[in-house]
PDB file of C-alpha atoms in Angstrom:
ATOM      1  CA  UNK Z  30      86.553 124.809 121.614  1.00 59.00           C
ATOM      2  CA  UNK Z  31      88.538 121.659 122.948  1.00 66.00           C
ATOM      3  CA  UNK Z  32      92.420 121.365 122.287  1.00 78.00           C
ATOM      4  CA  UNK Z  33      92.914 118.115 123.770  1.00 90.00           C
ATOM      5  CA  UNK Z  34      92.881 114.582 122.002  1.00 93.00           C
ATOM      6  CA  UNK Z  35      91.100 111.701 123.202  1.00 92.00           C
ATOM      7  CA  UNK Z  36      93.282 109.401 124.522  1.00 94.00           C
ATOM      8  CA  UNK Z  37      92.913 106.722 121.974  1.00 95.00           C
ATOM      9  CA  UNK Z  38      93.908 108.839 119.257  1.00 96.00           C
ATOM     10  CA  UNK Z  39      96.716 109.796 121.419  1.00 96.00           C
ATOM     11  CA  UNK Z  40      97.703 106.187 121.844  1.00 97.00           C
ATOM     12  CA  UNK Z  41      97.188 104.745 118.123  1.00 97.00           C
ATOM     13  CA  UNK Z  42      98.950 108.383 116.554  1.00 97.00           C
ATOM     14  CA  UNK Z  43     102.178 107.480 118.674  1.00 97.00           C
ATOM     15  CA  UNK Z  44     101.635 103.707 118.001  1.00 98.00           C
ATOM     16  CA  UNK Z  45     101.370 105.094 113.802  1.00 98.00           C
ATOM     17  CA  UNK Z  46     104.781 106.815 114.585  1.00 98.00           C
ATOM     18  CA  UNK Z  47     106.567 103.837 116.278  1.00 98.00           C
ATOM     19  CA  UNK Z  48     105.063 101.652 113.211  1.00 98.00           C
ATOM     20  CA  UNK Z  49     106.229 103.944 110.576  1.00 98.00           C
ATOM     21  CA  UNK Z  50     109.332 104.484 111.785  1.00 98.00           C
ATOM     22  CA  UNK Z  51     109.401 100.273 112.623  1.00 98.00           C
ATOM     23  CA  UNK Z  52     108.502  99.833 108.861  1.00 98.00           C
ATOM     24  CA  UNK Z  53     111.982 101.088 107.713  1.00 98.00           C
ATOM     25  CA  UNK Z  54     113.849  99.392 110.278  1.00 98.00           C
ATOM     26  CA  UNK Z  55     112.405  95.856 109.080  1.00 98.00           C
ATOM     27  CA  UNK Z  56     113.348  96.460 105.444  1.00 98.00           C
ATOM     28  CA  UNK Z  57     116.777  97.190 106.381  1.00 97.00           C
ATOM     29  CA  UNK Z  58     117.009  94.039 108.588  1.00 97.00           C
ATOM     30  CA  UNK Z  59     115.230  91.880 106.164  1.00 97.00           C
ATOM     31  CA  UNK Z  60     117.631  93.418 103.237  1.00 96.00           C
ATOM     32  CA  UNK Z  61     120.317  92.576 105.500  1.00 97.00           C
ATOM     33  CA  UNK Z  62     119.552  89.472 107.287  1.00 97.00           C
ATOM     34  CA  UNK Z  63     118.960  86.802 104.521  1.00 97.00           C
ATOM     35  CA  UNK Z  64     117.925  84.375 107.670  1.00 97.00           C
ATOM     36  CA  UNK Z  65     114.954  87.529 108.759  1.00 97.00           C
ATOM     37  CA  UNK Z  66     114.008  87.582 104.639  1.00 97.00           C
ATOM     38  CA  UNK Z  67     113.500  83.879 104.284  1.00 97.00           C
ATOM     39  CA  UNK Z  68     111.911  83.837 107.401  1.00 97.00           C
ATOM     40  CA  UNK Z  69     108.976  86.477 106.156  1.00 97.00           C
ATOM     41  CA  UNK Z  70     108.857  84.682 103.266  1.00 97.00           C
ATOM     42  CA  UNK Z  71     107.761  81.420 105.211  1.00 97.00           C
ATOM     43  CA  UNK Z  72     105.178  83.126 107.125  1.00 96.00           C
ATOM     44  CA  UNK Z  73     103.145  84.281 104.333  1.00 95.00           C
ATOM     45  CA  UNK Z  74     104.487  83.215 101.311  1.00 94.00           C
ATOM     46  CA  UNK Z  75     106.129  86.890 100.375  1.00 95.00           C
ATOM     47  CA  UNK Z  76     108.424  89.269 102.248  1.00 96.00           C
ATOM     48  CA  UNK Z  77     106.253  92.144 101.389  1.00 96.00           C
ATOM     49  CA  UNK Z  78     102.926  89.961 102.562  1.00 96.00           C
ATOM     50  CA  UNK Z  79     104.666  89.414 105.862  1.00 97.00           C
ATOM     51  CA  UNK Z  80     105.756  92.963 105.957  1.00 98.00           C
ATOM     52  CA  UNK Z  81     102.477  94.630 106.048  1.00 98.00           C
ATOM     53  CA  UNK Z  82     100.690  91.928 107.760  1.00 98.00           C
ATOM     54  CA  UNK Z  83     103.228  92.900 111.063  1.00 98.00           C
ATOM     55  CA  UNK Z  84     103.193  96.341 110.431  1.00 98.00           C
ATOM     56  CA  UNK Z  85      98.780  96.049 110.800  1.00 98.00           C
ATOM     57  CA  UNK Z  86      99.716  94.532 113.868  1.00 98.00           C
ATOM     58  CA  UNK Z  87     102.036  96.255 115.086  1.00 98.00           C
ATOM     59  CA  UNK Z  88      99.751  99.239 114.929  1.00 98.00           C
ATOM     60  CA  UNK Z  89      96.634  97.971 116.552  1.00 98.00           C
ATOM     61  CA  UNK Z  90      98.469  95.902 119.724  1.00 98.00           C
ATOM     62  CA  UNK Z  91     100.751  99.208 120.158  1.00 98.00           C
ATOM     63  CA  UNK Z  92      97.672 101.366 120.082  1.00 97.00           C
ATOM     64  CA  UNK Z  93      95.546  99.152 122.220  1.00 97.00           C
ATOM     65  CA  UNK Z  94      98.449  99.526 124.433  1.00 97.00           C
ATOM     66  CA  UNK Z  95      99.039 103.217 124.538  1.00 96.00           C
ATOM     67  CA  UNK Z  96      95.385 103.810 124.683  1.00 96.00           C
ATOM     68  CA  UNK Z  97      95.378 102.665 128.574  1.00 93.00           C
ATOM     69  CA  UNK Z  98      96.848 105.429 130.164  1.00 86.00           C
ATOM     70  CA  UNK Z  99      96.494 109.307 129.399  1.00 85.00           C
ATOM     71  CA  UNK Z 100      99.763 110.026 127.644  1.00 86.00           C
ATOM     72  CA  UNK Z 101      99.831 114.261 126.100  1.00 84.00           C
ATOM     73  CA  UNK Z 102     101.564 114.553 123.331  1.00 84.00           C
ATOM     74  CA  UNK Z 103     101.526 116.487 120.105  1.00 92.00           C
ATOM     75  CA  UNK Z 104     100.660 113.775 117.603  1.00 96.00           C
ATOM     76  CA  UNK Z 105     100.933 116.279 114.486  1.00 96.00           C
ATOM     77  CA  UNK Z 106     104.514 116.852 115.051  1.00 96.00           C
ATOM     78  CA  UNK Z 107     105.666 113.394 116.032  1.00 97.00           C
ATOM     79  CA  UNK Z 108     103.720 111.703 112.957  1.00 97.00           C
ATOM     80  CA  UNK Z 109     105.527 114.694 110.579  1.00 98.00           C
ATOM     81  CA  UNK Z 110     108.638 113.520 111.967  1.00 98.00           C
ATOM     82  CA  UNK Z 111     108.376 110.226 112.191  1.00 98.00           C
ATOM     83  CA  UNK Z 112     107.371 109.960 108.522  1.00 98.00           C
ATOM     84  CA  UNK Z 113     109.667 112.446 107.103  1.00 98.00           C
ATOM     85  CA  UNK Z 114     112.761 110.175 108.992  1.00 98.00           C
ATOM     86  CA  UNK Z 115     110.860 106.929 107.798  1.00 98.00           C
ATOM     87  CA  UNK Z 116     110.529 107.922 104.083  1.00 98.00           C
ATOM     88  CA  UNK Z 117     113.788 109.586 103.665  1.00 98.00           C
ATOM     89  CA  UNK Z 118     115.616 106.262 105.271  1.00 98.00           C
ATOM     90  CA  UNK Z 119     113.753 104.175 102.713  1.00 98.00           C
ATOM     91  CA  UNK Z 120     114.924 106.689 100.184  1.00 98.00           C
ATOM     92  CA  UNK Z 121     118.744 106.482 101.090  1.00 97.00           C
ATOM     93  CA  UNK Z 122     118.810 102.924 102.073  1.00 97.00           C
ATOM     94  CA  UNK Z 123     117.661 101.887  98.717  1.00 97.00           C
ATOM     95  CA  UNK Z 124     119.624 104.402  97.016  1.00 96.00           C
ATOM     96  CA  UNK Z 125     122.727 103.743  98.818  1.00 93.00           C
ATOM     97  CA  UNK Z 126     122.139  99.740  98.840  1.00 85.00           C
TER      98      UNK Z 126
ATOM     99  CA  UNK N  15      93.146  90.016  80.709  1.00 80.00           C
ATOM    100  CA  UNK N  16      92.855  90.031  84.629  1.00 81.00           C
ATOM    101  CA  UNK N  17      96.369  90.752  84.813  1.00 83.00           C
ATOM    102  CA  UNK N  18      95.858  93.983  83.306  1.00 86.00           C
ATOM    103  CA  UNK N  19      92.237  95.233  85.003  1.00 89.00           C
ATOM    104  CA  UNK N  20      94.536  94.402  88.682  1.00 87.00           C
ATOM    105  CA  UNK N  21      97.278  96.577  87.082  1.00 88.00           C
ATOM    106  CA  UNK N  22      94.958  99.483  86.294  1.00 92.00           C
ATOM    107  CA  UNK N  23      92.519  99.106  88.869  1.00 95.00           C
ATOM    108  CA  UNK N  24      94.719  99.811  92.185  1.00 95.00           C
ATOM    109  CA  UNK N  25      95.945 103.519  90.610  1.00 95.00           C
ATOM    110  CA  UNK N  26      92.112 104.061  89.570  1.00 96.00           C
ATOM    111  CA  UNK N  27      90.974 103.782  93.198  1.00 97.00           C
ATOM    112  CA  UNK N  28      94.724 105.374  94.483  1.00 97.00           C
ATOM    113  CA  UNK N  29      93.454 108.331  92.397  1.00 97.00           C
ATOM    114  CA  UNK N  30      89.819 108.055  93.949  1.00 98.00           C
ATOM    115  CA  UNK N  31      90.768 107.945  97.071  1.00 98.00           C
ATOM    116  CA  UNK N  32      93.316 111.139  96.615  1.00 98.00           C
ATOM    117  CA  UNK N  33      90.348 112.997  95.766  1.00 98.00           C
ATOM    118  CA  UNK N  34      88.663 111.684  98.997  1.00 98.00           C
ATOM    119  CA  UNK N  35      91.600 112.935 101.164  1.00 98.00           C
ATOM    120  CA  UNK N  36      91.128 116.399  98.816  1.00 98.00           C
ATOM    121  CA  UNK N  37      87.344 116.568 100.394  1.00 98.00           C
ATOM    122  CA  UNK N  38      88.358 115.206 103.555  1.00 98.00           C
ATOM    123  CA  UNK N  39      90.992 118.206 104.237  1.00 98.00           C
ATOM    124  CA  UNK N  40      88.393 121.235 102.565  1.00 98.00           C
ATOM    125  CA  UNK N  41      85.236 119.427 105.243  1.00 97.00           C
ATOM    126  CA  UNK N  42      87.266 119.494 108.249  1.00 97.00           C
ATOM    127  CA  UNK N  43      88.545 123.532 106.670  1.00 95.00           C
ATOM    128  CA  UNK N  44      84.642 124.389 106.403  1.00 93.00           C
ATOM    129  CA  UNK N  45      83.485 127.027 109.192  1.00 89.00           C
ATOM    130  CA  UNK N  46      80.338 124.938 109.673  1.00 91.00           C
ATOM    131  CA  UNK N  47      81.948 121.329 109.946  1.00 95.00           C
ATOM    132  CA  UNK N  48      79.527 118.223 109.069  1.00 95.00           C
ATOM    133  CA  UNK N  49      80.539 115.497 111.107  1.00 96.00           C
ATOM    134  CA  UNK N  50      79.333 112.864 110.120  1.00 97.00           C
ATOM    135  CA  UNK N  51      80.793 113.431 106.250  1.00 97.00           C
ATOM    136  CA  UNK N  52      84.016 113.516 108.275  1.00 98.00           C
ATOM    137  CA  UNK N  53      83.557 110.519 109.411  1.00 98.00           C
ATOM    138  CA  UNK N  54      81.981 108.329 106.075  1.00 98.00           C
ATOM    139  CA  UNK N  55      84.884 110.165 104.341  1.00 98.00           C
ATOM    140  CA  UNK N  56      87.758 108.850 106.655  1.00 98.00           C
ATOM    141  CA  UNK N  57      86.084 105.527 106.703  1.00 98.00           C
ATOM    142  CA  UNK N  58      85.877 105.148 103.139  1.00 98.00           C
ATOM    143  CA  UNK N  59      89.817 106.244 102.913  1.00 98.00           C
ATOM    144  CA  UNK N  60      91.007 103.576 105.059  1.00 98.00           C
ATOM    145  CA  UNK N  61      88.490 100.834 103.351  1.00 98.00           C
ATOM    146  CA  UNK N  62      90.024 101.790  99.911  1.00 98.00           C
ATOM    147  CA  UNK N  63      93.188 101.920 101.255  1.00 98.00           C
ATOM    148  CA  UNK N  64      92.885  98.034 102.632  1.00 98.00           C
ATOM    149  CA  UNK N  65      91.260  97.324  98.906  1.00 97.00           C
ATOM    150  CA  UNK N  66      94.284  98.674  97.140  1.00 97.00           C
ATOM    151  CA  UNK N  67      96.674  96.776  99.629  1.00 97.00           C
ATOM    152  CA  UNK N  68      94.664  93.461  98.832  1.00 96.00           C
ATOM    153  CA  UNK N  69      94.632  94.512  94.738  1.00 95.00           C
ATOM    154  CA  UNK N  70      98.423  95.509  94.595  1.00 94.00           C
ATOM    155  CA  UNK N  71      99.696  93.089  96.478  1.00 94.00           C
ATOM    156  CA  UNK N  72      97.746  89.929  94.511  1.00 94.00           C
ATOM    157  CA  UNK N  73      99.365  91.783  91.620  1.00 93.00           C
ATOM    158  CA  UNK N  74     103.046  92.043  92.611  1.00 93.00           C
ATOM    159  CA  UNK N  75     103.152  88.850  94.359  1.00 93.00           C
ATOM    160  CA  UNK N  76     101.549  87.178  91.711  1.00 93.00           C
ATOM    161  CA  UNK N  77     102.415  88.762  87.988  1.00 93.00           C
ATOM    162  CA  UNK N  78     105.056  91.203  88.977  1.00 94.00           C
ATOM    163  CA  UNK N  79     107.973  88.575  88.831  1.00 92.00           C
ATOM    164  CA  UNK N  80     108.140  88.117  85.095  1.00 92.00           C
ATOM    165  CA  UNK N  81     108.495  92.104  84.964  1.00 93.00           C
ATOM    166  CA  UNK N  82     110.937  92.499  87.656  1.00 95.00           C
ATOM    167  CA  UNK N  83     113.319  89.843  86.142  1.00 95.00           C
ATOM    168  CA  UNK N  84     113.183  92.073  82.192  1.00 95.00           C
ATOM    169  CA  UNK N  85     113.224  95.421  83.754  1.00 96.00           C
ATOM    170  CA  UNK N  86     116.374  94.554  86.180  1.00 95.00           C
ATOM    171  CA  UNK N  87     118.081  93.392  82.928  1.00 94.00           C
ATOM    172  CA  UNK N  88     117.339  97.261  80.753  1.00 93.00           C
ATOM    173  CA  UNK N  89     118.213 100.005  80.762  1.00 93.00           C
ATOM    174  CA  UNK N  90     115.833 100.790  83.184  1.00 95.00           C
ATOM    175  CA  UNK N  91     116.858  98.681  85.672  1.00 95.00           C
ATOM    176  CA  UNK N  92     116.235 101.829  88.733  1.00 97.00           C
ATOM    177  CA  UNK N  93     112.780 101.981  87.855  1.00 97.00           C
ATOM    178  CA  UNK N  94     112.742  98.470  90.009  1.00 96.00           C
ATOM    179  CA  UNK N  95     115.931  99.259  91.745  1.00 96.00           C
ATOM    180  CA  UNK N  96     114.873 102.414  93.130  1.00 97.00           C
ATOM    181  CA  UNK N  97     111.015 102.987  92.599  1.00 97.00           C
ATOM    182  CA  UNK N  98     109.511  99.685  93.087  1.00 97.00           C
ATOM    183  CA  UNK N  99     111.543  99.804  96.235  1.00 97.00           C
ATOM    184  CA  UNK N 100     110.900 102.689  97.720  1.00 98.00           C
ATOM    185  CA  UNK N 101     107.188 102.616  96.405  1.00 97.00           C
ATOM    186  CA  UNK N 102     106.416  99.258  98.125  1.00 96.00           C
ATOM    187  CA  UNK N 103     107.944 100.465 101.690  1.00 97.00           C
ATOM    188  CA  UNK N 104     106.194 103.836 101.349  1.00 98.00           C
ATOM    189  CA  UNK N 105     103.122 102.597 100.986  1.00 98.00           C
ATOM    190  CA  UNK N 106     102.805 101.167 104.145  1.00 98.00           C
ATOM    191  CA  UNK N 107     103.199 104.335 105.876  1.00 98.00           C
ATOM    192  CA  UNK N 108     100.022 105.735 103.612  1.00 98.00           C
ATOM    193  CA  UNK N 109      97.757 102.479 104.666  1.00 98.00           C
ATOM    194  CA  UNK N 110      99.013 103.206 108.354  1.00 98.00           C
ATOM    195  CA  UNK N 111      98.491 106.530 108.753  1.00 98.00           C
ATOM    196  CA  UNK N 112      94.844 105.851 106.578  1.00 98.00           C
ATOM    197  CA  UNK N 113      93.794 103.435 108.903  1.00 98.00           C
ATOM    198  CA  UNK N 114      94.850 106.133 112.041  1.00 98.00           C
ATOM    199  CA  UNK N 115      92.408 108.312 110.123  1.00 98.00           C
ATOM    200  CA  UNK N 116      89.042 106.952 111.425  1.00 98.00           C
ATOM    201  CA  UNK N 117      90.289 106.677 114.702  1.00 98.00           C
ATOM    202  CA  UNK N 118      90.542 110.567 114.973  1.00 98.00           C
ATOM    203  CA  UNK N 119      87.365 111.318 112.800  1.00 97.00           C
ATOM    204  CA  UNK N 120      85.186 108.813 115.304  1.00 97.00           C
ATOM    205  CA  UNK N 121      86.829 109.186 118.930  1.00 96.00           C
ATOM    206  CA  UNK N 122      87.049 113.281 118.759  1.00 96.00           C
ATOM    207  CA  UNK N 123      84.452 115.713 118.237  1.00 95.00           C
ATOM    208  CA  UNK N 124      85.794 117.257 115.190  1.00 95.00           C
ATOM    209  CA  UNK N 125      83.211 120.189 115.151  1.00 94.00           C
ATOM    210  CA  UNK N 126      84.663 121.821 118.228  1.00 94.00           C
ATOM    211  CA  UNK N 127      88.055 119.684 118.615  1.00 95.00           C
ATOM    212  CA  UNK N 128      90.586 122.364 116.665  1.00 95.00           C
ATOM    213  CA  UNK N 129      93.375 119.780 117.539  1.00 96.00           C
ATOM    214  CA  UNK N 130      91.317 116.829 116.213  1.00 96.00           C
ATOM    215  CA  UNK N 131      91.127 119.081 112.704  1.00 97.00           C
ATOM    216  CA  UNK N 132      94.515 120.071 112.748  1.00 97.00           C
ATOM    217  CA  UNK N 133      95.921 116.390 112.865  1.00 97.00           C
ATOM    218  CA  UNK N 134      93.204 115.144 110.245  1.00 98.00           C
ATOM    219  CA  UNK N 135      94.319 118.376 107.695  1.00 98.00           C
ATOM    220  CA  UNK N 136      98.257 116.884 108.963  1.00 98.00           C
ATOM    221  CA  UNK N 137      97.510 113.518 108.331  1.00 98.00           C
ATOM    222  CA  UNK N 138      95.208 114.294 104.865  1.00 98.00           C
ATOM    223  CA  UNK N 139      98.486 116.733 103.563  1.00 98.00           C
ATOM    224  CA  UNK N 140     101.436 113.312 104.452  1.00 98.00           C
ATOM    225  CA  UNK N 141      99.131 110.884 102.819  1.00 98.00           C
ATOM    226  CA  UNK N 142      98.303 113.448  99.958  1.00 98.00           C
ATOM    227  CA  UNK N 143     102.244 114.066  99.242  1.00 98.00           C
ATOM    228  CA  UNK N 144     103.489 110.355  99.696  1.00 98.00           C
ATOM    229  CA  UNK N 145     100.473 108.830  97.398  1.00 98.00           C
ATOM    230  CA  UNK N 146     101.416 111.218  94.839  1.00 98.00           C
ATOM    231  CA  UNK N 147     105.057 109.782  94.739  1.00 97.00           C
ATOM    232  CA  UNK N 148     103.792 106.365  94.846  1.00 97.00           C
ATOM    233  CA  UNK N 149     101.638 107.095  91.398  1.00 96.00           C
ATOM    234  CA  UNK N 150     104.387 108.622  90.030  1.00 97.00           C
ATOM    235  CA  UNK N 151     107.000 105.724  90.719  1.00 97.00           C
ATOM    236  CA  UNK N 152     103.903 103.481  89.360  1.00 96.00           C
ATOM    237  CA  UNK N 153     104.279 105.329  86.223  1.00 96.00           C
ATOM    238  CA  UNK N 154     107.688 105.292  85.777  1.00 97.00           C
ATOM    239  CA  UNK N 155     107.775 101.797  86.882  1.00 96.00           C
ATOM    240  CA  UNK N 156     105.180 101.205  83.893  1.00 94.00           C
ATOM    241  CA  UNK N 157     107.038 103.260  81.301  1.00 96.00           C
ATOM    242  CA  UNK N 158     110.136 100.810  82.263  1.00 96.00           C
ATOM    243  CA  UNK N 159     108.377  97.959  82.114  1.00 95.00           C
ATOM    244  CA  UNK N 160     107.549  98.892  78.164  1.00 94.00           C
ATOM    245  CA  UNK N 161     111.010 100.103  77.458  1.00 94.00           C
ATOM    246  CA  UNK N 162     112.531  97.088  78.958  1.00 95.00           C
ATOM    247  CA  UNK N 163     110.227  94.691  76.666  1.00 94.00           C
ATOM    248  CA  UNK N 164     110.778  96.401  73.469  1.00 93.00           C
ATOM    249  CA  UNK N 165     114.426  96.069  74.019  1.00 87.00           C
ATOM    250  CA  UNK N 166     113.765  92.536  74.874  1.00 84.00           C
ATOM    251  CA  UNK N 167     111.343  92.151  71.680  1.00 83.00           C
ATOM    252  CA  UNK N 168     114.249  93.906  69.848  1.00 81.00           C
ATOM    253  CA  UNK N 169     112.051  96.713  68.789  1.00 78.00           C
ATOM    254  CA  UNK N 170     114.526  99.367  70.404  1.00 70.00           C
TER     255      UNK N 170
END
């Protein structure tokens, strides 16, 4: 039985936690910034275009990235974390707004 | 017409695709493990994931506007305030994590990997839970959205 990940799911599971986690940070900034909301707007022609679009791509350069060297790390754990920390700042943020 | 088949057809396949992650999660629990299911199933996840990403998002940037403005203006008003909110950031977590999902099912041997079937069952449970309150905020979303015009309509 083999425990250990190849390395590019090690790379693109912490590149999905850095995303997730990125994904809450850029609605706060866009909700924020009006200058960062127009400015996703422009790209695409909607915020929440924009938004996913650099999220996508965020993903697959950070994974590509991570994927070069052999990094161990327990990807379970840091993607339950990351999203449980990512979801509930949505949930406040918006709440709180 | 079209309006409403986009409305109805995202959830359809959200609900279709739930029931993929159910029979992605019970294959990779199986004692004798098949593969290559594992691996049509977690490619089919992410392509219905992109398909509802492309579907709901023609629909809210397109049609959702005219609901948004009535709904902010009821009763109702957190069922934009809140849910849509929340529901439209949350979501990108679910197609992020789906499209992660191939990447484990093809670059591991998940028959003999136990770490490789751990993080797909980890993966399949946070994508099960967060689609589930994405539906739901759909529905109350929905429900708002026909509360809000009846007041509008004067019906209420």
């Amino acid at each position: 039985m083999s425990a250990t990940l190849n390395k590019f799911t090690v790379g693109f599971g912490i590149s999905a936690a850095i995303t997730i986690f990125f994904n809450t940070l850029l609605m706060i900034i866009k909700e924020e910034i009006p200058s960062v909301h127009t400015f996703m707007v422009t790209l695409s022609g909607h915020h929440w275009t924009s938004h996913g679009l650099i999220d996508v791509v965020l993903f697959l350069l950070l994974g590509f990235l991570f994927s070069k060297k052999e990094i161990h790390q327990n990807i379970s754990t840091l993607l339950i974390i990351s999203t449980i920390i990512s979801v509930l700042g949505i949930i406040f943020f918006v709440y709180y707004k | 017409m079209f309006e409403g088949i986009l409305l109805l057809l995202h959830p359809a396949i959200a609900v279709i695709t739930m029931l993929l992650i159910v029979w992605l999660i019970v294959s990779v629990k199986c004692k004798n493990i098949n593969e290559a299911r594992v691996k049509k199933l977690s490619l089919v996840i992410a392509l219905f994931m992109l398909i509802i990403w492309v579907l709901a998002g023609y629909w809210y940037v397109i049609f959702y506007s005219t609901d948004k403005s009535v709904i902010i203006q009821s009763s109702w008003s957190f069922a934009h305030k809140f849910f849509m909110e929340t529901k439209e950031h949350i979501f990108f977590v679910v197609l992020i994590l789906s499209l992660y999902l191939p990447i484990v099912a093809f670059k591991n041997n998940i028959a003999t990997n136990k770490t490789a079937q751990n993080l797909i069952v980890t993966l399949g449970i946070i994508l099960l839970t967060l689609m589930l309150y994405i539906d739901g905020a759909g529905a109350i979303i929905s429900h708002g959205a026909e509360i809000a015009y009846m007041h509008k309509d004067g019906l209420v």
